Coordinates of C-alpha atoms in Angstrom, one line a residue:
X1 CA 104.3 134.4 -33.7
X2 CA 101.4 132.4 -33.2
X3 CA 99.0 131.4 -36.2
X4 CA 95.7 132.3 -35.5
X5 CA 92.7 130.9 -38.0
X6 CA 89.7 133.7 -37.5
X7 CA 86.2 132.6 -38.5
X8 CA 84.3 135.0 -40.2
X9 CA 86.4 136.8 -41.0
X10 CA 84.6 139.3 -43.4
X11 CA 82.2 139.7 -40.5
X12 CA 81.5 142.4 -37.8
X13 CA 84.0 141.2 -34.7
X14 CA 86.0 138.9 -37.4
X15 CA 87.4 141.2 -40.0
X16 CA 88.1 143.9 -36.8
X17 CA 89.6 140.8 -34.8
X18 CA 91.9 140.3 -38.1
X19 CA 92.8 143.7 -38.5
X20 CA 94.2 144.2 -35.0
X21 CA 96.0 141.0 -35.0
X22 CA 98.0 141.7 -38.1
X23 CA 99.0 145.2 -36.6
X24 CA 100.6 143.7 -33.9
X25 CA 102.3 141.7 -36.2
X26 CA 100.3 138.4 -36.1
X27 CA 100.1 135.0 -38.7
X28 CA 96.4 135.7 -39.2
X29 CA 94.9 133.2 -41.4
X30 CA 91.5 135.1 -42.2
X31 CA 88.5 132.6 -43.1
X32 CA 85.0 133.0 -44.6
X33 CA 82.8 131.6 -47.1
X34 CA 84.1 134.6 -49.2
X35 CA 87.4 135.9 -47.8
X36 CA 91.1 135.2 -48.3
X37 CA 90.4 131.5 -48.0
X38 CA 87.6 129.9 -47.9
X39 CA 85.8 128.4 -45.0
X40 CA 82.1 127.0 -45.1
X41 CA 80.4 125.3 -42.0
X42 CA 78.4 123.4 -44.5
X43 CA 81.5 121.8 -46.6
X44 CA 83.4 120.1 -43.8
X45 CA 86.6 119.4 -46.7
X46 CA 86.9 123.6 -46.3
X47 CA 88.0 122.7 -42.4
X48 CA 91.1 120.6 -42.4
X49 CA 93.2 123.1 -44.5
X50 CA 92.1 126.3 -42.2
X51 CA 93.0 124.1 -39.5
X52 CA 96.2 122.7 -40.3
X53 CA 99.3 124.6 -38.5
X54 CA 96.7 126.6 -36.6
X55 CA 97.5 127.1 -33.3
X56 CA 94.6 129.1 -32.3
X57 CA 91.0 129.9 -33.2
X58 CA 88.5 132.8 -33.0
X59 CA 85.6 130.9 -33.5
X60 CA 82.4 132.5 -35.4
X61 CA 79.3 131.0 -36.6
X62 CA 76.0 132.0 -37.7
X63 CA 73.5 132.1 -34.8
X64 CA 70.9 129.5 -37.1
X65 CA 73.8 126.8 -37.9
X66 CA 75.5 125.8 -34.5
X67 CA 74.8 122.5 -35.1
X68 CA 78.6 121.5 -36.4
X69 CA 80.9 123.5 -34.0
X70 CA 81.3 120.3 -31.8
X71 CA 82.3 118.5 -34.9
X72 CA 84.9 121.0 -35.7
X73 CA 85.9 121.6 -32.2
X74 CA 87.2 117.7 -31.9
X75 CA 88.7 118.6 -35.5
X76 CA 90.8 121.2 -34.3
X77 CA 91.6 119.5 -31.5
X78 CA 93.2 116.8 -33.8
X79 CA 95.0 119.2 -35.4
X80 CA 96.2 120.1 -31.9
X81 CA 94.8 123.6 -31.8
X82 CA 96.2 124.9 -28.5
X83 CA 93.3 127.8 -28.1
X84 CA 90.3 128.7 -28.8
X85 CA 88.1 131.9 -28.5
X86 CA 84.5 131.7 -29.2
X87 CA 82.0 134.5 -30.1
X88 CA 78.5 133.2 -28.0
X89 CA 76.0 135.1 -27.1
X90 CA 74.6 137.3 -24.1
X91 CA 71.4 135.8 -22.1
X92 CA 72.3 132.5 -23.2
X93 CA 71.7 131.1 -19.9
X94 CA 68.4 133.5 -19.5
X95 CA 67.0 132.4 -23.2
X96 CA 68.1 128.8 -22.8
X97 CA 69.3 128.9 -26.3
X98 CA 69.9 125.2 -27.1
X99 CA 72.5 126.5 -30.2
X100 CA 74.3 128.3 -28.2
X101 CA 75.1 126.3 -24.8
X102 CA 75.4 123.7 -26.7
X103 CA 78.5 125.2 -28.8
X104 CA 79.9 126.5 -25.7
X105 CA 79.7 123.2 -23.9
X106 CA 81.9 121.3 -27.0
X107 CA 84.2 124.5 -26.1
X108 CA 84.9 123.8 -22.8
X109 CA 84.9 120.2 -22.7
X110 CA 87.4 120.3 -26.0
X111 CA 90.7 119.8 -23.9
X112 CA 92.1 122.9 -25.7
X113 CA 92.6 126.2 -23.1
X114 CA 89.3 128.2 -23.8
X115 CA 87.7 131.7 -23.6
X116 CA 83.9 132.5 -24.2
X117 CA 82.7 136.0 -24.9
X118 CA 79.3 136.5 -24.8
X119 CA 78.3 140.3 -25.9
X120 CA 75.1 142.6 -26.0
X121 CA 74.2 143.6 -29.4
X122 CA 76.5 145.5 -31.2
X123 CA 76.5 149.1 -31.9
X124 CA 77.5 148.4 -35.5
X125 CA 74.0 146.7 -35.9
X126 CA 72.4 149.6 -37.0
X127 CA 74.7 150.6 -39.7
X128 CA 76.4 147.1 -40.8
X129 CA 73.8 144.4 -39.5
X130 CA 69.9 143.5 -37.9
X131 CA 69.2 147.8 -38.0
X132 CA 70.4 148.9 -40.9
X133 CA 67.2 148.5 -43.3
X134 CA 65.3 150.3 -40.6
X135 CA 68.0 153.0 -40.2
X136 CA 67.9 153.4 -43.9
X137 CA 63.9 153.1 -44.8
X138 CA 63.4 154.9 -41.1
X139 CA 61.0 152.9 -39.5
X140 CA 61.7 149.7 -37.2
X141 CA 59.0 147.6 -35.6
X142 CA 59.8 145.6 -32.8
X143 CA 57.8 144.1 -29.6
X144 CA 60.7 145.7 -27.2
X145 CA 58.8 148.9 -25.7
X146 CA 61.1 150.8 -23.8
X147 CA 63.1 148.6 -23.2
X148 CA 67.0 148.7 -22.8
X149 CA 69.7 147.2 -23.6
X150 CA 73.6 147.7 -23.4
X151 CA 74.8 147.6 -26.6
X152 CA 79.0 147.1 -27.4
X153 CA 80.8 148.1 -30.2
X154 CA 82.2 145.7 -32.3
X155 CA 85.8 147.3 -31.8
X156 CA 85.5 146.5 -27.9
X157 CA 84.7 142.8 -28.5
X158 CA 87.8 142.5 -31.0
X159 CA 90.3 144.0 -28.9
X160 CA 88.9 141.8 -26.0
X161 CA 88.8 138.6 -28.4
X162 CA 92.8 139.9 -29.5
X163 CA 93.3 139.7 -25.5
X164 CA 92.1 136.6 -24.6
X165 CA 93.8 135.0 -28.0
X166 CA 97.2 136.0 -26.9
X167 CA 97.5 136.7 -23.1
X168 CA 97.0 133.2 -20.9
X169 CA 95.0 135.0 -18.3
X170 CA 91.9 134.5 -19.9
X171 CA 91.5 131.4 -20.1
X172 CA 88.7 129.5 -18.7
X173 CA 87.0 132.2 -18.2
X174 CA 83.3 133.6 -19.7
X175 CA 83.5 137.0 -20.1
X176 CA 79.5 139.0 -20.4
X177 CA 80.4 142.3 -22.6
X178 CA 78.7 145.1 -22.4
X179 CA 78.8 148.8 -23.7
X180 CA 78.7 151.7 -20.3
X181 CA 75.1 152.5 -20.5
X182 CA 71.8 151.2 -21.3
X183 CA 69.8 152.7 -24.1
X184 CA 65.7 151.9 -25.4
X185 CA 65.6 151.6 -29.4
X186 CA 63.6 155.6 -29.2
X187 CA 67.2 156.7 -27.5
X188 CA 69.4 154.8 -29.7
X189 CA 66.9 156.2 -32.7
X190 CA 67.0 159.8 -31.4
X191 CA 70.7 160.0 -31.3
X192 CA 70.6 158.4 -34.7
X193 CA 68.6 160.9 -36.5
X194 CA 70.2 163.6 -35.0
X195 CA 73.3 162.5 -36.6
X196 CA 71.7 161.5 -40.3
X197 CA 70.0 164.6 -40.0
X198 CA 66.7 162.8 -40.6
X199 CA 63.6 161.1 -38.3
X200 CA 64.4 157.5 -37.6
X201 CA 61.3 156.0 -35.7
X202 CA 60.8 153.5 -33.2
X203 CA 57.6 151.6 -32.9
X204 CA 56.4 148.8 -30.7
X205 CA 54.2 145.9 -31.3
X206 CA 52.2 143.5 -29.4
X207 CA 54.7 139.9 -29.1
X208 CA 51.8 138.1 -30.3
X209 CA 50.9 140.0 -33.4
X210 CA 54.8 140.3 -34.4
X211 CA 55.3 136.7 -34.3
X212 CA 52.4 136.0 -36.0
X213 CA 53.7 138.0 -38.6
X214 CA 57.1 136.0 -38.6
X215 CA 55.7 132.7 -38.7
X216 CA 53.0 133.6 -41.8
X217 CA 56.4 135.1 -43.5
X218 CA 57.8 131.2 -43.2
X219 CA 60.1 131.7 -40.5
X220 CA 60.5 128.5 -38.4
X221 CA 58.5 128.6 -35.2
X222 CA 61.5 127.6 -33.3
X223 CA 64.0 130.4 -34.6
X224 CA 60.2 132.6 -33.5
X225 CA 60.5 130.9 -30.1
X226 CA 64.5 131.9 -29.7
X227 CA 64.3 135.4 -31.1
X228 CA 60.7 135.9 -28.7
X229 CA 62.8 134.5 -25.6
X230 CA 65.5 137.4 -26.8
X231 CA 63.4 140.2 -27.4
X232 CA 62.1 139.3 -24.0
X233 CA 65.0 140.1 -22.5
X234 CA 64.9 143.5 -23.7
X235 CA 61.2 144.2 -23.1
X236 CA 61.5 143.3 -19.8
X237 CA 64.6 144.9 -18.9
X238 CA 67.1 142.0 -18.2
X239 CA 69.3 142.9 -21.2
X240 CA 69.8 146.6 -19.9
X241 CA 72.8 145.4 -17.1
X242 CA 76.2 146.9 -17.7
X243 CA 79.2 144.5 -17.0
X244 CA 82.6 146.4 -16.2
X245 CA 84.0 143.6 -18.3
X246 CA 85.7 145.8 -20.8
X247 CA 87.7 147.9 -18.7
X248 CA 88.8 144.8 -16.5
X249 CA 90.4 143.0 -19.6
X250 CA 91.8 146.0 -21.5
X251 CA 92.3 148.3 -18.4
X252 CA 90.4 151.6 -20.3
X253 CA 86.2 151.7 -20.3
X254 CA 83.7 150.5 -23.5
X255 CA 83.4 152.8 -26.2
X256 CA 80.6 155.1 -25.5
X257 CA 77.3 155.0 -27.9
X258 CA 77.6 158.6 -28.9
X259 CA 81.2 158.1 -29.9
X260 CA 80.1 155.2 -32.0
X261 CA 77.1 157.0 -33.4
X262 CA 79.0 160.7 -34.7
X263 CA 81.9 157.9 -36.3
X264 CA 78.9 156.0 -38.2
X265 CA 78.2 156.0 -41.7
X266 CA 75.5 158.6 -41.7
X267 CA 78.5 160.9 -41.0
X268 CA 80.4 161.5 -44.7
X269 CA 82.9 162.9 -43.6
X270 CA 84.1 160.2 -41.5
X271 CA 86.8 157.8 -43.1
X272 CA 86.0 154.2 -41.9
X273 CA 89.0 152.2 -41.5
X274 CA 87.2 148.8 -42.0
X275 CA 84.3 148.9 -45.2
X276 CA 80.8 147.3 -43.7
X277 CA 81.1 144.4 -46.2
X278 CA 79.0 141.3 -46.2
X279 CA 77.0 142.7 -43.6
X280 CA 75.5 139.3 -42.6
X281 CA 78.4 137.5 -41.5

């Protein structure tokens, strides 16, 4: 079997990606800055020994520190890395997101064979990740409107990652990952509350006034400028198209939102397979 190094691996996609793997009976060599061994973008002598007898990669970083995956791409091509699946991001092209074309180009010109999945915002945001403060204090401000968009769950871009790391076919190719249907954040919300049996509310905000607010908290204006040309993208209604990309690579549809939502964690009764731990990965 094939030894496969997964990044982030106490993540969203990367703990799921190493689950899978090592029930098909997979080498899984499961990386983070606090998993079963250590990996840390910022300490570049944490990269040689993840690398070493790795044949392929699932590669995860954090959306604010691309900068080194072209170093460690020609690293793991050195240590003659055969594959390599990336985790990008969806509207990449739209946004013009410097971080992330900029990863997927040292991808695809790395000479190793190469897939690039580039997902909507996951379902298990608003119980692991970006919504779960909201979902939890029950107010969310954000300049989207009504906006849609089509969010995954994070089991669907796994099982597509576990495809594309061990069946040829994908290679070369950039796959856009969707969930089956569009939702605003006051859908998404509504369903929510109904299932934590409590109001979960969705306000919008003027762009201007929100970034304000981010900038005066001391976030960089650039990270404002990419996360503005994001939230664009759901305000205007470019991030509500649905891809049939899921069913074409696993041959059954995406995980509805409904499904996803009664599974959650507002549900105690539900045994979750996989503990949301270090959410931020």
């Amino acid at each position: 079997m094939t030894t496969t190094l997964v990044l982030g691996a106490t993540g969203k996609t990367g703990r799921r990606v190493t689950s899978l793997l090592r029930d098909a009976g997979h080498d899984v060599r499961a990386a983070s800055r606090s998993g079963e061994l250590r990996f840390d973008w910022d300490d570049e002598s944490t990269w040689d020994r993840a690398l070493a007898g790795t044949e392929a990669v699932y590669l995860v970083c954090a959306d604010d520190n691309t900068d080194p995956v072209p170093r460690f791409v020609q690293r793991a091509a050195r240590h003659q890395v055969r594959r390599v699946v990336q985790l990008s991001g969806r509207g990449a092209d739209h946004v013009g997101d410097p971080r992330y074309l900029t990863s997927e180009r040292a991808v695809k010109e790395s000479g190793m064979d190469w897939t690039i999945l580039r997902p909507s915002s996951f379902y298990q945001n608003f119980d692991e990740g970006f919504f779960r403060d909201a979902v939890l204090s029950g107010s969310l401000i954000l300049p989207v409107g009504e906006g849609k968009e089509s969010f995954i769950d994070a089991w669907d871009i796994a099982e597509v990652a576990v495809a594309a790391l061990t069946d040829s076919r994908h290679m070369g190719c950039t796959y856009e990952l969707t969930g089956p249907r569009a939702y605003s954040l006051s859908e998404a919300f509504s369903l929510i509350s109904a299932a934590a049996g409590r109001e979960i509310t969705f306000t919008d905000i003027a762009p201007v006034e929100f970034n304000t607010g981010l900038i005066a908290s001391g976030l960089p204006e650039a990270d404002v400028q990419v996360l503005d040309g994001y939230l664009g993208l759901v305000r205007d209604g470019e991030a509500a198209a649905v891809t049939d990309t899921v069913q074409h690579v696993l041959g059954k549809p995406a995980r509805d939102f409904e499904s996803y939502v009664a599974a959650a964690s507002w549900n105690p009764t539900i045994q979750h397979p996989i503990d949301p731990v270090n959410i931020a990965e």
